[in-house]
Every structure is written in structure tokens, then in C-alpha cells.
Tab-separated table of C-alpha atoms in Angstrom:
chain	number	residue	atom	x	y	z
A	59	UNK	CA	-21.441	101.203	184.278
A	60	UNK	CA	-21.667	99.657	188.002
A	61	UNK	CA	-18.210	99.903	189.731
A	62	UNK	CA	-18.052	96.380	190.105
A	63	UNK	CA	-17.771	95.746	186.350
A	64	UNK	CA	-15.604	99.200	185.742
A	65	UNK	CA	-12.823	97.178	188.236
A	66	UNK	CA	-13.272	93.559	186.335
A	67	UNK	CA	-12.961	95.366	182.995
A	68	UNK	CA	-9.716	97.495	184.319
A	69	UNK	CA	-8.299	94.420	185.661
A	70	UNK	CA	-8.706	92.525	182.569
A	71	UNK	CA	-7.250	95.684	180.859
A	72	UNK	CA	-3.872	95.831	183.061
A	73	UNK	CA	-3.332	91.990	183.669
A	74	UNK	CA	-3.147	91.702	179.633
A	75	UNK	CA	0.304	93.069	179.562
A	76	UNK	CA	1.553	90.822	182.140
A	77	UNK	CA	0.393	87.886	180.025
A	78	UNK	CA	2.882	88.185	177.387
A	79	UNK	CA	5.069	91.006	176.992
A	80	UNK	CA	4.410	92.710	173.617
A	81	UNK	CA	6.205	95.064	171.533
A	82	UNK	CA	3.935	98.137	170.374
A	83	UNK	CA	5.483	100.822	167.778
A	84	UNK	CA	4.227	103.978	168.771
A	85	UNK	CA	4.844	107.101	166.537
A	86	UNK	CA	4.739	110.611	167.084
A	87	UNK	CA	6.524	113.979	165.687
A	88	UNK	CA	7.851	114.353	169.360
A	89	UNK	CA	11.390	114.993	168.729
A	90	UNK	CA	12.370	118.354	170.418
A	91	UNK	CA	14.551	118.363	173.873
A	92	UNK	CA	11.784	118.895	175.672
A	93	UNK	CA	9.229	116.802	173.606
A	94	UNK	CA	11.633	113.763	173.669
A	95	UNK	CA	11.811	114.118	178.095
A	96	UNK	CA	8.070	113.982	177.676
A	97	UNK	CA	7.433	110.712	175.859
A	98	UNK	CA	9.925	109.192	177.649
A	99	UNK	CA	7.643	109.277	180.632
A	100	UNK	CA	4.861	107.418	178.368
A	101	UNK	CA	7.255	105.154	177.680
A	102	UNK	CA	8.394	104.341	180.707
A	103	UNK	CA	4.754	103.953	182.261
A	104	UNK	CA	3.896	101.720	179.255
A	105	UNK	CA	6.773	99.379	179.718
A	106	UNK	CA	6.431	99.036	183.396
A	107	UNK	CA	3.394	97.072	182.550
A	108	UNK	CA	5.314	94.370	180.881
A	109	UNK	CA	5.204	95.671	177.766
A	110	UNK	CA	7.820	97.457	175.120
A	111	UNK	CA	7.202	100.835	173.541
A	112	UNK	CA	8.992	100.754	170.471
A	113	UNK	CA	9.924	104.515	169.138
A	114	UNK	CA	8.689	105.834	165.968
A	115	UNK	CA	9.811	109.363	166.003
A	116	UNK	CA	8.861	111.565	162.873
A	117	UNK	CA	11.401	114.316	162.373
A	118	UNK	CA	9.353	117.607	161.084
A	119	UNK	CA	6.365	118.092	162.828
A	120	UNK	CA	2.679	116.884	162.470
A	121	UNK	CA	3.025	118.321	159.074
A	122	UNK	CA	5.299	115.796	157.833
A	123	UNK	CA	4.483	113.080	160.091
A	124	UNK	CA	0.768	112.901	159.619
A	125	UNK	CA	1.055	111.862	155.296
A	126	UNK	CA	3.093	109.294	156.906
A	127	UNK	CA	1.089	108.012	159.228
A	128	UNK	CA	-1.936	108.321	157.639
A	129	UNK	CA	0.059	106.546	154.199
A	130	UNK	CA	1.262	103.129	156.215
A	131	UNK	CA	-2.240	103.241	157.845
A	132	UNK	CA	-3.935	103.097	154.709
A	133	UNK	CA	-1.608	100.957	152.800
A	134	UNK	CA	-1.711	98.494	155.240
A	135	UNK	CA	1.170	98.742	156.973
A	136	UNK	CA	-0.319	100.127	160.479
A	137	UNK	CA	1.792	101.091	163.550
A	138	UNK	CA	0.207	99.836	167.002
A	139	UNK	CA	-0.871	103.562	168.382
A	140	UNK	CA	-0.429	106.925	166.660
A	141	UNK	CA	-0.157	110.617	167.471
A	142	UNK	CA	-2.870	113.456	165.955
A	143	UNK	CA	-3.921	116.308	167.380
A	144	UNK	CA	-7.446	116.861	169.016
A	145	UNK	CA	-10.270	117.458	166.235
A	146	UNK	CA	-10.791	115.844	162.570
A	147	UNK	CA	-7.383	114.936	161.873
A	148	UNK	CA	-8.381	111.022	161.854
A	149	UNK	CA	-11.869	111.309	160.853
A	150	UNK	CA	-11.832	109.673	157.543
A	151	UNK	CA	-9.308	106.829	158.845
A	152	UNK	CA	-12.249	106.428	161.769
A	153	UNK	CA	-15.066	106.331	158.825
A	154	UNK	CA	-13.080	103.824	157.169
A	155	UNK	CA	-12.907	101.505	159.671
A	156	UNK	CA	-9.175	101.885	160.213
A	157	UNK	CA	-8.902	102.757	164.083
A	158	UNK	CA	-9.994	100.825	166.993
A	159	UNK	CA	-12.951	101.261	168.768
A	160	UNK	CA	-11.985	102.421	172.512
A	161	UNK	CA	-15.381	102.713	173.980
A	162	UNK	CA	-15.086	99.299	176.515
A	163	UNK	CA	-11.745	101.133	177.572
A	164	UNK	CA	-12.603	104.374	178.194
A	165	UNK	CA	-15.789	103.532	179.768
A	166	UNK	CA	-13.699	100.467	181.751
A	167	UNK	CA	-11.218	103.076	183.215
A	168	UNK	CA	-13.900	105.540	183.751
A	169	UNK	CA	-13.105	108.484	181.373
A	170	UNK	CA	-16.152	110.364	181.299
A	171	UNK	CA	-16.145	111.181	184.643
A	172	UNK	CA	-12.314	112.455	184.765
A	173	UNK	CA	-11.875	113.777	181.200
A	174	UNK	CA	-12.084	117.485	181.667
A	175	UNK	CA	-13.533	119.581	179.534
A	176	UNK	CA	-15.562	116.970	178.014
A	177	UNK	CA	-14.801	118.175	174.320
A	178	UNK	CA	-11.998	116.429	174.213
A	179	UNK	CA	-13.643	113.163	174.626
A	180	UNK	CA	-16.187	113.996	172.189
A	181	UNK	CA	-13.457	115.032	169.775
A	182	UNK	CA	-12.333	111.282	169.994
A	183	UNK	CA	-16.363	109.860	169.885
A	184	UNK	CA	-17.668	108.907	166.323
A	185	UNK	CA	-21.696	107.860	166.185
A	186	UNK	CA	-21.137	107.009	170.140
A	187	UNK	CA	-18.295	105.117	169.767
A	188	UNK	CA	-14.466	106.485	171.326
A	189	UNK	CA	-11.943	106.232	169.071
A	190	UNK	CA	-8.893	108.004	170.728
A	191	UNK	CA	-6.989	108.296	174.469
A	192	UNK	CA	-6.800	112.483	174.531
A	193	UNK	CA	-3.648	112.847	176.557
A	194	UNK	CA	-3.041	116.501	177.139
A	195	UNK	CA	-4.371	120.145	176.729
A	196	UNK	CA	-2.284	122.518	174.541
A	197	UNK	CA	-2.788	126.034	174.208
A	198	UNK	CA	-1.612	127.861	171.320
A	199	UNK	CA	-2.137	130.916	173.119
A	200	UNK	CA	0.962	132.632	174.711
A	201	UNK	CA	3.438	135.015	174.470
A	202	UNK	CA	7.094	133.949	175.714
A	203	UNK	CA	9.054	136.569	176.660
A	204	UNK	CA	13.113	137.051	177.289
A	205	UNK	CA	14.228	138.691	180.068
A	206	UNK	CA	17.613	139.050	178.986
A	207	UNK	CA	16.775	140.639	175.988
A	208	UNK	CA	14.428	143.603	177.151
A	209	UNK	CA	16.832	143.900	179.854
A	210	UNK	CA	20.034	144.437	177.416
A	211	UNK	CA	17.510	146.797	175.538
A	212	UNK	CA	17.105	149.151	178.662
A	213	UNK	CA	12.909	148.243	178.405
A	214	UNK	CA	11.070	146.854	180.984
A	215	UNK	CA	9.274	143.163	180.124
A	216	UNK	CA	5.989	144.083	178.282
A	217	UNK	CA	2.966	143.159	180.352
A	218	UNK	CA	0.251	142.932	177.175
A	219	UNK	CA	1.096	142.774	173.523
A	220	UNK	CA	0.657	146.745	172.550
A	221	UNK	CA	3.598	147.094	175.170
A	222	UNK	CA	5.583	144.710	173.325
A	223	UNK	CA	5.120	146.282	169.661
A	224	UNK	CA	6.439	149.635	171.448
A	225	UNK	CA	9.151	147.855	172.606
A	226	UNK	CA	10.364	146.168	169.289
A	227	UNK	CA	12.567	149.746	167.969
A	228	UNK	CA	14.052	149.244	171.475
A	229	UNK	CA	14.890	145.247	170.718
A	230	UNK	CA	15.982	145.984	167.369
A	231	UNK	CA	18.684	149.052	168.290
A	232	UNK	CA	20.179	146.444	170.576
A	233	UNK	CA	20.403	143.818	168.533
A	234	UNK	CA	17.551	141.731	169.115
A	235	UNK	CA	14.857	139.901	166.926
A	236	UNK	CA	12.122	141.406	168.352
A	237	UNK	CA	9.203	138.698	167.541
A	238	UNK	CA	11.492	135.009	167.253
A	239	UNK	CA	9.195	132.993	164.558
A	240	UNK	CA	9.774	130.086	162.642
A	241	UNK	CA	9.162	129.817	158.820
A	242	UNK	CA	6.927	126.978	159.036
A	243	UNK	CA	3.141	127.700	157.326
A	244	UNK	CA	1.674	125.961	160.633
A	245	UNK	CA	3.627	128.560	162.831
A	246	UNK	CA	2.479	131.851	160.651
A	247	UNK	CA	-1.105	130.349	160.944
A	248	UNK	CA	-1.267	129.556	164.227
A	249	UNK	CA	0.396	132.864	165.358
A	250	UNK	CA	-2.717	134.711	163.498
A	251	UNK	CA	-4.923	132.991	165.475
A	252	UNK	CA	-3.291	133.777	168.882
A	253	UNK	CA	-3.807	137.478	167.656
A	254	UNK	CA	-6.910	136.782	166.929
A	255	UNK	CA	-8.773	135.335	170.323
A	256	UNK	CA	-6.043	138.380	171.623
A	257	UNK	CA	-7.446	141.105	169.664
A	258	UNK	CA	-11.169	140.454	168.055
A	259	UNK	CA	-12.190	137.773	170.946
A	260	UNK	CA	-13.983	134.734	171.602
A	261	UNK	CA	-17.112	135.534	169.865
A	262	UNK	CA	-15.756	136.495	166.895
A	263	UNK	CA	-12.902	133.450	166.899
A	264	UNK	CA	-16.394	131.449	166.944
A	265	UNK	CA	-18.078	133.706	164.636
A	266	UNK	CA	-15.101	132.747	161.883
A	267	UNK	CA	-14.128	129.279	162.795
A	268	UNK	CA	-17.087	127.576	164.160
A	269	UNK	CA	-19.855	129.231	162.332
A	270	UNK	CA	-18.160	129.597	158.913
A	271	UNK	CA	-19.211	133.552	158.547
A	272	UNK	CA	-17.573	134.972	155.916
A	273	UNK	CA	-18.973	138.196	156.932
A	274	UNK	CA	-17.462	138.071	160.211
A	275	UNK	CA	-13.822	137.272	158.544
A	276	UNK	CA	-14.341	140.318	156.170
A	277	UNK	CA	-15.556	142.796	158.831
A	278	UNK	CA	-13.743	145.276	161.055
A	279	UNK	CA	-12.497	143.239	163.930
A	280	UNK	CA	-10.635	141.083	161.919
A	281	UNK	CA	-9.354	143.978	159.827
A	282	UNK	CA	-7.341	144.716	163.204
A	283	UNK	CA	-6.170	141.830	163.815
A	284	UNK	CA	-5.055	141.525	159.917
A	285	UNK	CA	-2.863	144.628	161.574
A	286	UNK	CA	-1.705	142.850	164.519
A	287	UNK	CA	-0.317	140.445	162.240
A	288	UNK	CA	1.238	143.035	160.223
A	289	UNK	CA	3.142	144.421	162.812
A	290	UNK	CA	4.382	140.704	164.029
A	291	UNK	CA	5.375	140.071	160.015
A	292	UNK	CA	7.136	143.101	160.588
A	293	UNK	CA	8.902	142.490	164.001
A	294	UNK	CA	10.015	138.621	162.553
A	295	UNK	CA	11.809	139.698	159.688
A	296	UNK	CA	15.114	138.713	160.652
A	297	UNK	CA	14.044	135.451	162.068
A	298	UNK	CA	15.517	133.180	159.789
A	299	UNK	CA	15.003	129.632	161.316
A	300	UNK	CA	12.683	126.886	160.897
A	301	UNK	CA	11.633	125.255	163.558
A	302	UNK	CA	9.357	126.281	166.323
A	303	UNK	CA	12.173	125.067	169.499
A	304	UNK	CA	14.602	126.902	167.183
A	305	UNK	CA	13.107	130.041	167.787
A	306	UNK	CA	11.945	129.195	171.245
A	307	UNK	CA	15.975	128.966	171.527
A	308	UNK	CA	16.156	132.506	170.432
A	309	UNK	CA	14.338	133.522	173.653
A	310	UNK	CA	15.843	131.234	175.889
A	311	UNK	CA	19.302	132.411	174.962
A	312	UNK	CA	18.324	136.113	174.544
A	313	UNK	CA	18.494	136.496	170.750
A	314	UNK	CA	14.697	137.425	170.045
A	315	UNK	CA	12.338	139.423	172.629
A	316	UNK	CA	10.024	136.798	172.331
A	317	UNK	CA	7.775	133.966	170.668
A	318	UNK	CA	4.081	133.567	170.349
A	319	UNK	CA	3.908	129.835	170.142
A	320	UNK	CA	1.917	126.983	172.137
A	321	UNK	CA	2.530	125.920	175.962
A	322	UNK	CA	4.522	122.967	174.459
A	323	UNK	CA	7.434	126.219	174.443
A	324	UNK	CA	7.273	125.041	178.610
A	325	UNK	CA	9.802	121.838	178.125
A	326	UNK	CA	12.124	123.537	176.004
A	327	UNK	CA	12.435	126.365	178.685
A	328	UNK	CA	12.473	123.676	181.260
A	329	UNK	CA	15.029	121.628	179.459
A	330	UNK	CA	17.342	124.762	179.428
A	331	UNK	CA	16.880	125.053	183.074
A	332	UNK	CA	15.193	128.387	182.735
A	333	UNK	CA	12.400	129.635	185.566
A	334	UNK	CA	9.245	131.176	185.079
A	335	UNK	CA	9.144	134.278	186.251
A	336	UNK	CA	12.906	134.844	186.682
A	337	UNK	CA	14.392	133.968	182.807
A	338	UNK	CA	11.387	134.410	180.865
A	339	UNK	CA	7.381	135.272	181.436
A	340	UNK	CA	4.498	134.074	179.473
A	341	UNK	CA	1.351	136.065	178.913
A	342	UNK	CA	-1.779	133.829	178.170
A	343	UNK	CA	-3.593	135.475	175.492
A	344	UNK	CA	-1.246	137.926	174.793
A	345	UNK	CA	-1.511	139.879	178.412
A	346	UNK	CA	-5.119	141.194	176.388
A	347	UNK	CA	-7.432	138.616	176.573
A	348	UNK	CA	-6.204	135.546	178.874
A	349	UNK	CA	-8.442	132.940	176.878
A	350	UNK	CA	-6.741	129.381	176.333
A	351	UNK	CA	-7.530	126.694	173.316
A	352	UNK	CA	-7.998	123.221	174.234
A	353	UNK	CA	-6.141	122.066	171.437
A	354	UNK	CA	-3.815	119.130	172.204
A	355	UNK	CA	-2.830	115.582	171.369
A	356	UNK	CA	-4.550	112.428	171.126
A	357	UNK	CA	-3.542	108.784	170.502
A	358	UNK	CA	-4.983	106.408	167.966
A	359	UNK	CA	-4.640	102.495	167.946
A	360	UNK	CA	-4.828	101.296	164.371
A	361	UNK	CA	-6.957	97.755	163.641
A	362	UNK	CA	-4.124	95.423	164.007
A	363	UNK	CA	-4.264	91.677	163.174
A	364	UNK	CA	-2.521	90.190	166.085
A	365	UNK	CA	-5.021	89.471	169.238
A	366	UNK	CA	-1.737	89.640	171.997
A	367	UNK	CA	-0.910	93.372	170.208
A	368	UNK	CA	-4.845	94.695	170.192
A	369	UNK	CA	-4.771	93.655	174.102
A	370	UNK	CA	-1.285	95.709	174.539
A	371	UNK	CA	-3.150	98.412	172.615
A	372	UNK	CA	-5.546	98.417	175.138
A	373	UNK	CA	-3.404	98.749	178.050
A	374	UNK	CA	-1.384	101.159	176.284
A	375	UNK	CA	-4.467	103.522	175.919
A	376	UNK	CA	-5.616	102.854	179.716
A	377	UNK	CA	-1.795	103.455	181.026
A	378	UNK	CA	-1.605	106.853	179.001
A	379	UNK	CA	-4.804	108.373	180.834
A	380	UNK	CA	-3.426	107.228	184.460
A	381	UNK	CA	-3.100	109.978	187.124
A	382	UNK	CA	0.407	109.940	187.343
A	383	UNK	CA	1.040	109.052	183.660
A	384	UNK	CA	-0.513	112.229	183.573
A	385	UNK	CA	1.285	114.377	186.004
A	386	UNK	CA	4.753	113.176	185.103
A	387	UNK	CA	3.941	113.549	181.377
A	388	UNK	CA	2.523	116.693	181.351
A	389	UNK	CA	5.021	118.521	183.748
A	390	UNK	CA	7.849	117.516	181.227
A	391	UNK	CA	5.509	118.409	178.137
A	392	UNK	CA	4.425	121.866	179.503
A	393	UNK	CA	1.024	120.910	178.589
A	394	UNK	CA	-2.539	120.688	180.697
A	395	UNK	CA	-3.532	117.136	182.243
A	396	UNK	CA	-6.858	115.905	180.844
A	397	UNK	CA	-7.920	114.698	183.864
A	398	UNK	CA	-9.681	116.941	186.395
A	399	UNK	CA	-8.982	115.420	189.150
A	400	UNK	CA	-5.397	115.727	189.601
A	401	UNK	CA	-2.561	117.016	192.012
A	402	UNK	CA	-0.386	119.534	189.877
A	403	UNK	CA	1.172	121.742	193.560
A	404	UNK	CA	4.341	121.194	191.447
A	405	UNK	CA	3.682	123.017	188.029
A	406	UNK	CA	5.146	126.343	187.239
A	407	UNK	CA	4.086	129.787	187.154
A	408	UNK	CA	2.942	129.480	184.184
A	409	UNK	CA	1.504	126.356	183.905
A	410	UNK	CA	-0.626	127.404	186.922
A	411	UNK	CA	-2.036	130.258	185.150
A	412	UNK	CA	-3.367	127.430	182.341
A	413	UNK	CA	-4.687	125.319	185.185
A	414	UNK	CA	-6.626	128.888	186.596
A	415	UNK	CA	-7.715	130.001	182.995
A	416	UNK	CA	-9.030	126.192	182.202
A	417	UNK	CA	-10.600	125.585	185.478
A	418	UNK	CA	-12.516	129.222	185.152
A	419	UNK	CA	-14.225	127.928	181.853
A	420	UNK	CA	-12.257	130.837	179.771
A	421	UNK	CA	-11.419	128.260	176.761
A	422	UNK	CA	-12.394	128.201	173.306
A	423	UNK	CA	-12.093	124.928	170.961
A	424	UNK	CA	-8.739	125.270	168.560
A	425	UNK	CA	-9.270	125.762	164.853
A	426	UNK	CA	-8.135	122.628	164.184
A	427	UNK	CA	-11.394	120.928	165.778
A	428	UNK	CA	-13.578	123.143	163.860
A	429	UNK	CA	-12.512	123.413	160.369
A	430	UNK	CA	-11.375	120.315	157.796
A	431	UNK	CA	-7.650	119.742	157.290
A	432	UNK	CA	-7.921	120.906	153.598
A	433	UNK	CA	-9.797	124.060	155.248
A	434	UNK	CA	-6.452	124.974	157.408
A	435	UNK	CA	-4.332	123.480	154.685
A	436	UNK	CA	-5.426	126.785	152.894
A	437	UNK	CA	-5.101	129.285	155.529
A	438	UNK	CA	-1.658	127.654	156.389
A	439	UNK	CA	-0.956	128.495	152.555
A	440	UNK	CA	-2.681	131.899	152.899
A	441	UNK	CA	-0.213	133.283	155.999
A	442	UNK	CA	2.845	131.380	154.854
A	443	UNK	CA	2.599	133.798	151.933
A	444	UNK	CA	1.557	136.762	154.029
A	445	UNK	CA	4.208	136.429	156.546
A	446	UNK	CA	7.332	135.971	153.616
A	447	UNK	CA	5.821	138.010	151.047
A	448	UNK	CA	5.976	141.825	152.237
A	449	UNK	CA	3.813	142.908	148.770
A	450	UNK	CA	0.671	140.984	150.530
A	451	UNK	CA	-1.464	144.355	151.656
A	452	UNK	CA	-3.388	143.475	154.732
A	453	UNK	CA	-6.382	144.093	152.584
A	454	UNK	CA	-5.651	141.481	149.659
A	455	UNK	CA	-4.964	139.205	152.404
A	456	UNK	CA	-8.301	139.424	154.214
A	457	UNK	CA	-10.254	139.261	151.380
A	458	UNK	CA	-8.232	135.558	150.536
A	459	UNK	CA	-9.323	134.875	153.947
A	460	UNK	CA	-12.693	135.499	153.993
A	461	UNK	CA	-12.956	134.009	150.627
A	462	UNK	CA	-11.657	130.835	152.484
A	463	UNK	CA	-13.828	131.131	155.363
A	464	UNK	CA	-16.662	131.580	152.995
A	465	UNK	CA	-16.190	127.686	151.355
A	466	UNK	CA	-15.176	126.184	154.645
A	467	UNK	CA	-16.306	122.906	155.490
């Protein structure tokens, strides 16, 4: 597209929520301390174009929000713009005909060219067409770790996570929940697939997830990690809460040695005015193998029969892929701008690491972008059961896995 028409199209964009100030409902399943500083940024760049952001906060996580999303989309009752994360969550409300098509904008406002990597535009991009505004990069994989608690132990902050299985006996004579993990089947899941880009590596991640071998689930290398996990089942035994910021609290306040859980961990530890590198550390991938996901979140603008809200929807999804939308959204939300050509001199320690892992290539596409959501649904079943049911042998649960892997789709 020639600049000149890229700057008519961006000003048409822009000067549409100056015409008439619309109200958009935007929902999420943003509702921790640290999530809820994040958004507010979004909405506070959306309304200073005229516009009104109107809340729709879904208590529970994408696991409860999405049915409800996905049921008022589908039953006709469609909010303006949506959360999901990066991959097929949407697919069959895209198929459908359900979701705007975003190509004029993205291609208006130049995304290609600043959307780094480039799979998370094609994530949103149906037969050609762009479907979704990718906002963010989150990595699942990290290891958050309490320096207050190893330090009431007597043991000195693991570095990698063999050091911090040695140090859970330690943890646990002092009082401490060595491995802080909520009950959640999402959590267990995801946490076995930190251990596994940790432990087995990327090619076999890809082997397993991407190609669908079933051999490659039932073989050696993910017989370890099936160990890994074993030992972190064991370690969380006396973690008794729920959600994921409730054990990120555990950290924060020195109850639990640690958390493996996503970069989204950042706000909460930011929130509780804690600094990297002083209060807690983070290893990416487990101090072993320092490998990010490009998971993440992604907004979606339902069809909408009102011509005023469709050209609010459009400046909604232009506004949320702005450089410094991005900057002051992403330094609240702990996550990764998905632009690439960005100033971030103020992230954190470990947010910088992210930004040196991403911008070295070392990245593998999350799970969720590679398997169907009735796929996950049943490993989410599989390690909910592993991680609360101690009679699961590493072996039965392996060969449910591979089974799974085996009928993927």
C-alpha cells in the first residue's frame, strides 16, 4: 500500500471517533491487581480519542470467560471487541462469519511491517483476511522465585530448576511451600509444558504439539519430563489456592519458594512494589533452556449492527497497536510489545531478558496455537488429575497423553 493512501486510510480511522463519541463494551478476564493497572491504560488511550470504553470484566479466567463470550456472540447478543488468546480460540466464530474483517485496518496502520514475529499476525489472518489486533507477547515460560523465602531457609536462590528441586527439603523444614501452584486445570497444564521446552526442548515441544507424534509423546524425553512434573506435583502439595495471582502472592510475600507461571506474574510483582533482582528473580525457561512462547492476547471486534460503533471498532483496534499504547500497556501487563520497533529503556530485569530471548529468534509457538481447544481441553483434564490425584503413576499418565497426542487435531 503507497504511504499516501496508508495516511488517508489512518486519518479516516482516527477522525471517526471524533465524529461522535461512542460507547464500546469491551470484555476481558483481566481482573487481577496487576491485570486491572494494565487495561486501564487501553482504556485510557481508547477514550482519549473521543470515545468510551465500557468494562466488561469476566471474573475466572479465560476459562470461564471464553463460554461467555463465545455464548452472547453466538446468540446474538455481541459485545463491541473481545479478549482470546493468540491461536484457534476464535476460529469457528471467524468461519462463521461472526468477527470483523480487520484487513483495511491493519494494512491502513501498517501492521505487517511492525508486528514482530509475524506469527502473531498470521494467527489473526483467515484465507488472507485479518481478523484480530494481537496486543502483546506472553510467555508461559518462567520460574519466579522468592528471595525471602530461600533466604529464611538458609539456601541460596536456585539459578536452574535441578537447583531448585534440591532446595525444596530446605523450603519445606522452614516452613515454606516450596513450588506455589494454583488448582486450576489451565495452571497444571501449562506448568507441564514449561517443563517441557525446559527439559526435552524445542524440537521435541514441536515434535508433540505441532506435528501430532504420538511417538514422540510416548518416548524417553518426555518420560523425563513426566518426572519433572512429578517432582513439581510433589513440591505443590500444600498449595491450596486457586488462582494463579493467589499463588504469585505466595512468592511475593514469602510463603512459597516460587511459581512457574507466565510473564503476566510481572504486574502482580510490580503492583506489590517488588524489584527484579532484589525481591524476587525469574529464570526464563527454567534457568535450563531460556526459550520463550509467543503466546499472548488478541482482540476481536464482533459484526455489530450499528455503522457509528463498527467505525469506533475500528479506531479501537488501530489505538490498541499504537507505540505508546503499547509501551504503557505492556510495562503495567509484564508482557512483550508486538511491535518491533519500540523504545522499552524502561522495562525491568526481567522483562529485558524477554526482549533479548525474543529478539535472538529463541521462541517457539504456544500450544494453544497449535492444537484445537477440545485438544487442550483434554490435556487440561489429563494434568488436573495428575497433579491432585497422587495414585496417577507417571507411566499411566504418559500413556493418556500420548493417547491424546495421537487423535489431536
Amino acid at each position: 500500500m503507497k504511504a499516501t493512501t496508508r495516511l488517508l486510510l489512518t486519518t479516516a480511522i482516527l477522525s471517526a471517533g471524533h465524529v461522535q463519541a461512542t460507547e464500546l463494551e469491551v470484555t476481558h478476564w483481566w481482573t487481577s491487581g496487576g491485570e486491572a493497572a494494565a487495561v486501564a491504560e487501553l482504556a485510557k488511550a481508547f477514550n482519549e480519542t473521543g470515545n468510551t470504553w465500557v468494562d466488561g470484566a469476566i471474573a475466572g479466567g479465560g476459562s470461564i470467560a471464553r463460554p461467555i463470550m463465545i455464548s452472547r456472540i453466538t446468540g446474538g447478543d455481541p459485545m463491541a471487541a473481545t479478549q482470546f488468546n493468540h491461536g484457534r480460540q476464535a476460529e469457528e466464530l471467524v468461519e462463521a462469519g461472526l468477527m470483523r474483517d480487520l484487513t483495511d485496518v491493519a494494512e491502513a496502520e501498517g501492521w505487517k511491517e511492525v508486528v514482530h514475529p509475524s506469527s502473531l499476525l498470521d494467527a489473526c489472518t483467515v484465507d488472507g483476511r485479518i481478523y484480530c489486533a494481537p496486543i502483546n507477547i506472553h510467555s508461559w515460560q518462567w520460574l519466579w522465585l522468592s528471595h525471602k523465602a530461600f533466604k529464611d531457609a538458609g539456601v541460596t536462590v536456585p539459578t536452574n530448576w535441578d537447583e531448585y528441586v534440591a532446595a525444596a527439603p530446605a523450603l519445606e523444614a522452614a516452613g515454606k511451600v516450596p513450588l506455589a501452584l494454583g488448582q486450576q486445570a489451565w495452571q497444571t497444564s501449562g506448568a507441564f509444558n514449561v517443563l517441557m521446552i525446559a527439559i526435552a526442548g524445542k524440537e521435541i515441544y514441536d515434535k508433540v504439539y505441532a506435528d501430532h507424534d504420538a511417538e514422540a509423546a510416548a518416548g524417553a524425553d518426555i518420560t523425563r519430563v513426566f518426572k519433572a512434573a512429578a517432582d513439581a506435583r510433589k513440591m505443590s502439595k500444600d498449595s491450596k489456592v486457586q488462582d494463579w495471582n493467589l499463588a504469585t502472592n505466595m512468592v511475593i510475600t514469602g510463603q512459597a519458594g516460587g511459581q512457574i507461571m507466565g510473564d503476566w506474574a510481572q504486574g502482580e510483582f510490580q503492583v506489590a512494589n517488588q524489584v527484579a533482582g532484589e525481591d524476587y528473580s525469574c529464570l526464563p525457561g527454567l534457568g535450563v533452556n531460556e526459550i520463550i512462547s509467543t503466546s499472548g492476547d488478541a482482540f476481536y471486534f464482533p459484526v455489530i449492527d450499528d455503522a457509528e460503533q463498527s467505525k469506533a471498532q475500528d479506531v479501537l483496534a488501530a489505538t490498541m497497536l499504537k507505540a505508546e499504547t503499547q509501551v504503557a500497556f505492556n510495562l503495567k501487563k509484564g508482557s512483550l510489545p508486538i511491535r518491533g520497533d519500540i523504545n522499552m529503556d524502561t522495562a525491568n530485569d526481567c522483562m529485558r531478558k524477554g526482549l533479548e530471548i525474543l529478539a535472538a529468534g529463541n521462541t517457539v509457538r504456544d500450544a494453544a496455537q497449535l492444537i484445537s481447544p477440545d485438544t487442550n481441553s483434554q490435556i487440561e483434564d489429563l494434568f488436573s488429575e495428575f497433579f491432585n490425584d497422587y495414585s496417577v503413576t507417571v507411566e499411566e499418565a504418559q500413556a493418556s497423553f500420548a493417547g491424546i497426542i495421537a487423535d489431536a487435531d
